[in-house]
Amino acid sequence: MRLGRDWRAGHGEAVNVRVLIDGPSELVFDYAVPAGMSVRAGCRVRVPLRRKHATGTVLAVVEPAQADFGLREVEALIDPEPLVTPALLRMGEWIAGYYGCGIETVIRSLLPEAVRSEENSAKTRRVAVLVKSPDAEAMEKLARRAPRQHVILSILNHAPENRMAVTELGEGANAALKALEKSGLVRIETEEVRRDPEAEGLDEVVGSSPLQLNEGQQAALEAILQSLETETPMPILLLGVTGSGKTEVYLQAAQAVLDRGKTVLVLVPEISLTPQTVRRFKSRFAAMQDKVAVLHSHLSQGERFDEWHRIRKGEARIVIGARSAVFAPLPDLGLILVDEEHENTYKQESVPRYHGRDVAVLRASFEKCAIVLGSATPSLESWHNTQSKKYQVVRLDQRADGQSMPMVRVVDMRLEAAKRKGGPAMLSDKLRSALEQRLEKGEQSILFLNRRGFARSLQCPQCGHVCQCPHCAVALTYHRSDERLVCHVCGHQAIVPRKCPECKDPAIILQGYGTQKVEEVLAKVLPAAKIARIDADAMRRKHALRDTLNAFKSHKIDVLIGTQMIAKGLHFPNVTLVGILNADLGLHIPDFRAGERTFQLITQVAGRAGRGDLIGEVIVQTFTPHSPSIQFARRHDFDGFSEQEMEFRRQFGFPPFGHCAVLTARSNHERRAEFTLQTLHLRLKEDLPSDITLGEVLPSPLVRAHGQYRFQITLRSRQARPLTRHVQAVLAKTSLPEDVTVVFDMDAQSFS
Ligand code: ADP
Ligand code: ZN
């Protein structure tokens, strides 16, 4: 099977279409297209299915194979216009080629199931409309003869626009309405009702007005406005320290775009984790609330259907959503804003494995609209693009309120461990007394516990030494089953040392503790403090996150303990202390981005402190106080960090100086997963383009997940396309065992 270049059928040659049948079973079948019918991907069609008929969505137009002879034909085209716009379709094509996945899977993402399925259609209601009011005499007569009709007429007479839903006219109004309709006094109409996801009114939205911008913000806004006037705008990277007022710039830029009659797409890392950012957009545009669409992951199918069509029709002028909102079918797109562009939640971890930020940049270039990527800690990919002049950079180096950046202190936990003679300490003396001080002064604190990665590296609690690969400069992963240390980039193996290679201490052990443990310890150390915890476990209850954040905001909580969930964009003016308990944990995972992630995390978490009138303090606990990620974060020095990190990336050919992909095989059968990947490895080696560096077959760091064994190969190359093409070609000619799943992840963000 080969996909046609042009997915429009009906140019005379015989073509087939691949149709995704509506319904929960997600069946996909090929059909022939009858002569004279013009079908494109994204069109809705009616097809025969067994002895019945069904509706479905065309996923792709495909060239017929010999064996397809006698295929059943599409019965009818429901709508000649595809549901996807041409620009989105082009994007789909690009995604399929770049990430090496079928166009089918991309179309599924482009068109949410709620939109494809026939069951979801617009919700309608019947309304009674007053056509003309009888004169007083006739009314009087009616009051005597048909009191019900009389009542309805008077209600409609006083109703806004002289109309009212039939259901609201009370039970048994139907007969009277029929009579009124017959006499030509009332008309019954059908109108669409929107299923409004916000209708419950959980948060009352209070309007906000634009702030007077400071000089830096004004310059940033002007750069964006200028970009709006450009024929093919260059992406703008807005590099602004935490609290520099980036959001205010987004809001005013969005307003300017709306004023020009265009629409705005706002991407955030995760809706539920960025409640404050979403609320700020909602309140700024409170006056036009029905023109704002927030795409939550928990919309009902009906709500999703309505929101999608509201967006498509141009009724919603601002769309806020996570990754998949990048496909929102906004017409007249004027501006895309990508907040916290460095976040790896923008990468989809299931097929199609696209990167939301990168697709947003692509969409902006297709739609010729402006795009702003904002962050205090930009990804090195985006930073590299500013250096090679593909992006324009605009900086905000000061906090918007004129406050200085918080003071960051680094605590060497090796000394704490020595004091305690034994296992790793959780709370240093310095952090403990800082917490006590805050409690006395009635100020609030946040304790951050890093949960990224697993305690799978070997680190000495005495000297902080971490066993690293001599070839790749990443931490070696500890494999308990066979007592080995393995490099997950190149395959280098080492035996597990009996004592620390650095300080000869035998206490080299695995470490790690959870938020619950921290809460327990803290409750003992600070018995008077009110403590709450935010992590995936504690937040399982609906609205738990919102409630806890609100309680923290109104100072019902003194100390908030949290994981990555609290690292993003929160703004609490009374927080003067942020403690980072285990800054190292993310540093020694087998991922070349470990240093970058750690720098970002510390900088972002530290940015939660001192956002009001009070000066903030940050205490970073670490076993490796001299690690560049920690030292540069301590000084809020992005330039310093990026300069040295870029050097490391360049040396080893890691992104942004090339692309890195992971090929994973997983199965319930360990041998079969490994063997399949070894077969693929052999074939990948044949005719390997010289540009591609092929890694070895290795167990994944998470060797066993969801009951399946996982093996992986890391591939690197300067150019993305040849790498995808080479892997796709090998996959196409290799038949895989049924119980082995092989996944190709281009520009992988996760190596676990
Ligand atoms: P960032 O998104 O860069 O972290 P925010 O937009 O959250 O920063 O701004 C931090 C704080 O500064 C917010 O409370 C915001 O209301 C305030 N702020 C932003 N711009 C201004 C301004 N021009 N004048 C006064 N306060 C501002
Ligand atoms: Zn290595």
PDB file of C-alpha atoms and ligand atoms in Angstrom, residues 211-214 217 241-248 280 400 571 611, ligand 1:
ATOM      1  CA  LEU A 211      -1.838  46.709  33.080  1.00  0.00           C
ATOM      2  CA  GLN A 212       0.447  49.570  32.176  1.00  0.00           C
ATOM      3  CA  LEU A 213       3.351  47.717  30.564  1.00  0.00           C
ATOM      4  CA  ASN A 214       6.903  48.370  31.675  1.00  0.00           C
ATOM      5  CA  GLN A 217       7.093  44.373  28.128  1.00  0.00           C
ATOM      6  CA  VAL A 241      12.680  35.409  33.872  1.00  0.00           C
ATOM      7  CA  THR A 242      10.010  33.988  36.185  1.00  0.00           C
ATOM      8  CA  GLY A 243       7.636  36.767  37.191  1.00  0.00           C
ATOM      9  CA  SER A 244       8.764  39.091  34.406  1.00  0.00           C
ATOM     10  CA  GLY A 245       5.196  39.566  33.185  1.00  0.00           C
ATOM     11  CA  LYS A 246       5.160  37.359  30.109  1.00  0.00           C
ATOM     12  CA  THR A 247       1.494  36.532  30.634  1.00  0.00           C
ATOM     13  CA  GLU A 248       0.543  40.212  30.530  1.00  0.00           C
ATOM     14  CA  ARG A 280      -6.003  35.035  33.703  1.00  0.00           C
ATOM     15  CA  ALA A 400       7.571  42.968  36.476  1.00  0.00           C
ATOM     16  CA  HIS A 571       1.892  32.732  41.627  1.00  0.00           C
ATOM     17  CA  ARG A 611       6.538  37.011  43.990  1.00  0.00           C
TER      18      ARG A 611
HETATM   19  P1  ADP B   1       5.544  35.417  34.139  1.00  0.00           P
HETATM   20  O1  ADP B   1       4.397  34.893  33.322  1.00  0.00           O
HETATM   21  O2  ADP B   1       6.640  36.013  33.302  1.00  0.00           O
HETATM   22  O3  ADP B   1       6.068  34.466  35.167  1.00  0.00           O
HETATM   23  P2  ADP B   1       3.512  37.014  35.288  1.00  0.00           P
HETATM   24  O4  ADP B   1       2.819  37.428  34.050  1.00  0.00           O
HETATM   25  O5  ADP B   1       2.909  35.948  36.130  1.00  0.00           O
HETATM   26  O6  ADP B   1       5.000  36.651  34.966  1.00  0.00           O
HETATM   27  O7  ADP B   1       3.710  38.334  36.164  1.00  0.00           O
HETATM   28  C1  ADP B   1       4.121  38.303  37.501  1.00  0.00           C
HETATM   29  C2  ADP B   1       3.328  39.326  38.306  1.00  0.00           C
HETATM   30  O8  ADP B   1       3.615  40.629  37.863  1.00  0.00           O
HETATM   31  C3  ADP B   1       1.835  39.142  38.169  1.00  0.00           C
HETATM   32  O9  ADP B   1       1.248  39.322  39.440  1.00  0.00           O
HETATM   33  C4  ADP B   1       1.417  40.253  37.244  1.00  0.00           C
HETATM   34  O10 ADP B   1       0.095  40.662  37.513  1.00  0.00           O
HETATM   35  C5  ADP B   1       2.420  41.330  37.572  1.00  0.00           C
HETATM   36  N1  ADP B   1       2.654  42.222  36.440  1.00  0.00           N
HETATM   37  C6  ADP B   1       2.892  41.870  35.165  1.00  0.00           C
HETATM   38  N2  ADP B   1       3.084  42.948  34.385  1.00  0.00           N
HETATM   39  C7  ADP B   1       2.969  44.015  35.186  1.00  0.00           C
HETATM   40  C8  ADP B   1       3.061  45.426  34.976  1.00  0.00           C
HETATM   41  N3  ADP B   1       3.334  45.935  33.773  1.00  0.00           N
HETATM   42  N4  ADP B   1       2.897  46.233  36.037  1.00  0.00           N
HETATM   43  C9  ADP B   1       2.647  45.723  37.247  1.00  0.00           C
HETATM   44  N5  ADP B   1       2.535  44.423  37.517  1.00  0.00           N
HETATM   45  C10 ADP B   1       2.696  43.562  36.512  1.00  0.00           C
END
